[in-house]
Each structure stands twice: as C-alpha cells, then as structure tokens.
Amino acid sequence: CFPVSRWGRHAPWLLTHCMLAALAAAVIYLPPRKGASVNGDSVVLYVWFMVLTLSAFWGLSGCFIAFEAARRETYPFKEERIIV
C-alpha cells in the first residue's frame, strides 16, 4: 500500500495515527444519548470523554513520533535539521 521508496518507512504510522486523532477529536462532540442524565452526572459520559480523549492523544502522539523519526532519517545530521 505504501511503497517505502516513495513514502518512507513511517508514512503508514503517520497516516493511520492522524486519522485516529481526527476521528476521535470529531466524535468526542457526539456523545451517546443513552446514559445521559438531566443533571449531567452520568458515568457513561465520563467514560465516553475519557476514552475518546485518550484515543485522540494517542493518535496525536503517534503522529508526532512518526514525523520526528522520519525527519531524523531524512536529515541525519544536526546541522541539516537546524537549517531546514
């Protein structure tokens, strides 16, 4: 799916984790109606927010890790990374 010569070794990680972060960040604003109470004290909503927040942060950290690893491979010397 991702040829290494064209995309690099870290492209699948970057793409999948960016999609995971975007999906979790979008779905967090669509809480389930089942379990939502009138006064807002619902365990379902707390679990919903916690799971999707952790998923979004997991995807975002995966994006950062893949980007930094690809940048180090592209520019192996510190001087090259500073100029770019």
Short mmCIF file of C-alpha atoms in Angstrom, two decimals:
data_model
loop_
_atom_site.label_atom_id
_atom_site.label_comp_id
_atom_site.label_asym_id
_atom_site.label_seq_id
_atom_site.Cartn_x
_atom_site.Cartn_y
_atom_site.Cartn_z
CA CYS A 1 0.00 0.00 0.00
CA PHE A 2 2.84 2.39 0.87
CA PRO A 3 5.98 1.83 -1.20
CA VAL A 4 8.97 2.56 1.02
CA SER A 5 10.91 4.19 -1.81
CA ARG A 6 8.19 6.78 -2.32
CA TRP A 7 6.53 7.24 1.07
CA GLY A 8 9.22 6.18 3.56
CA ARG A 9 9.01 3.75 6.44
CA HIS A 10 6.97 5.98 8.72
CA ALA A 11 4.18 7.02 6.36
CA PRO A 12 1.72 4.26 7.39
CA TRP A 13 2.17 5.18 11.05
CA LEU A 14 1.71 8.87 10.32
CA LEU A 15 -1.38 8.35 8.18
CA THR A 16 -3.17 5.90 10.47
CA HIS A 17 -2.49 7.84 13.64
CA CYS A 18 -3.54 11.15 12.07
CA MET A 19 -6.82 9.57 11.01
CA LEU A 20 -7.30 8.12 14.50
CA ALA A 21 -6.66 11.50 16.13
CA ALA A 22 -9.01 13.31 13.73
CA LEU A 23 -11.76 10.74 14.16
CA ALA A 24 -11.53 10.78 17.96
CA ALA A 25 -11.43 14.58 18.06
CA ALA A 26 -14.54 14.78 15.88
CA VAL A 27 -16.56 12.04 17.60
CA ILE A 28 -15.90 13.44 21.08
CA TYR A 29 -18.53 16.10 20.33
CA LEU A 30 -21.17 13.46 19.58
CA PRO A 31 -21.85 11.85 22.97
CA PRO A 32 -24.29 8.96 23.24
CA ARG A 33 -27.81 9.88 24.27
CA LYS A 34 -28.25 6.65 26.20
CA GLY A 35 -26.96 7.18 29.71
CA ALA A 36 -27.09 10.98 29.57
CA SER A 37 -28.90 12.32 32.59
CA VAL A 38 -30.63 15.63 33.20
CA ASN A 39 -28.17 16.95 35.78
CA GLY A 40 -25.08 15.70 33.92
CA ASP A 41 -23.95 13.06 36.45
CA SER A 42 -23.57 10.12 34.13
CA VAL A 43 -20.79 7.57 34.22
CA VAL A 44 -21.36 6.84 30.52
CA LEU A 45 -20.47 10.41 29.57
CA TYR A 46 -17.36 10.39 31.74
CA VAL A 47 -16.18 7.13 30.19
CA TRP A 48 -17.03 8.43 26.69
CA PHE A 49 -14.95 11.56 27.24
CA MET A 50 -12.04 9.66 28.81
CA VAL A 51 -11.84 7.00 26.08
CA LEU A 52 -12.04 9.48 23.22
CA THR A 53 -9.63 11.94 24.82
CA LEU A 54 -7.08 9.18 25.35
CA SER A 55 -7.60 7.98 21.77
CA ALA A 56 -7.08 11.48 20.39
CA PHE A 57 -3.91 11.99 22.42
CA TRP A 58 -2.65 8.53 21.44
CA GLY A 59 -3.18 9.31 17.76
CA LEU A 60 -1.58 12.72 18.09
CA SER A 61 1.47 11.38 19.88
CA GLY A 62 1.81 8.68 17.21
CA CYS A 63 1.78 11.42 14.56
CA PHE A 64 4.50 13.37 16.35
CA ILE A 65 6.67 10.30 16.87
CA ALA A 66 6.38 9.20 13.22
CA PHE A 67 7.08 12.73 11.96
CA GLU A 68 10.15 13.21 14.14
CA ALA A 69 11.51 9.76 13.23
CA ALA A 70 11.05 10.48 9.52
CA ARG A 71 12.71 13.87 9.92
CA ARG A 72 15.73 12.30 11.61
CA GLU A 73 16.08 9.78 8.79
CA THR A 74 15.74 12.43 6.11
CA TYR A 75 18.25 14.79 7.72
CA PRO A 76 20.69 12.62 9.72
CA PHE A 77 23.00 15.44 10.83
CA LYS A 78 22.04 18.05 13.39
CA GLU A 79 23.28 20.89 11.20
CA GLU A 80 20.92 19.87 8.39
CA ARG A 81 17.93 19.80 10.73
CA ILE A 82 18.72 23.27 12.04
CA ILE A 83 18.89 24.79 8.54
CA VAL A 84 15.63 23.23 7.42
#
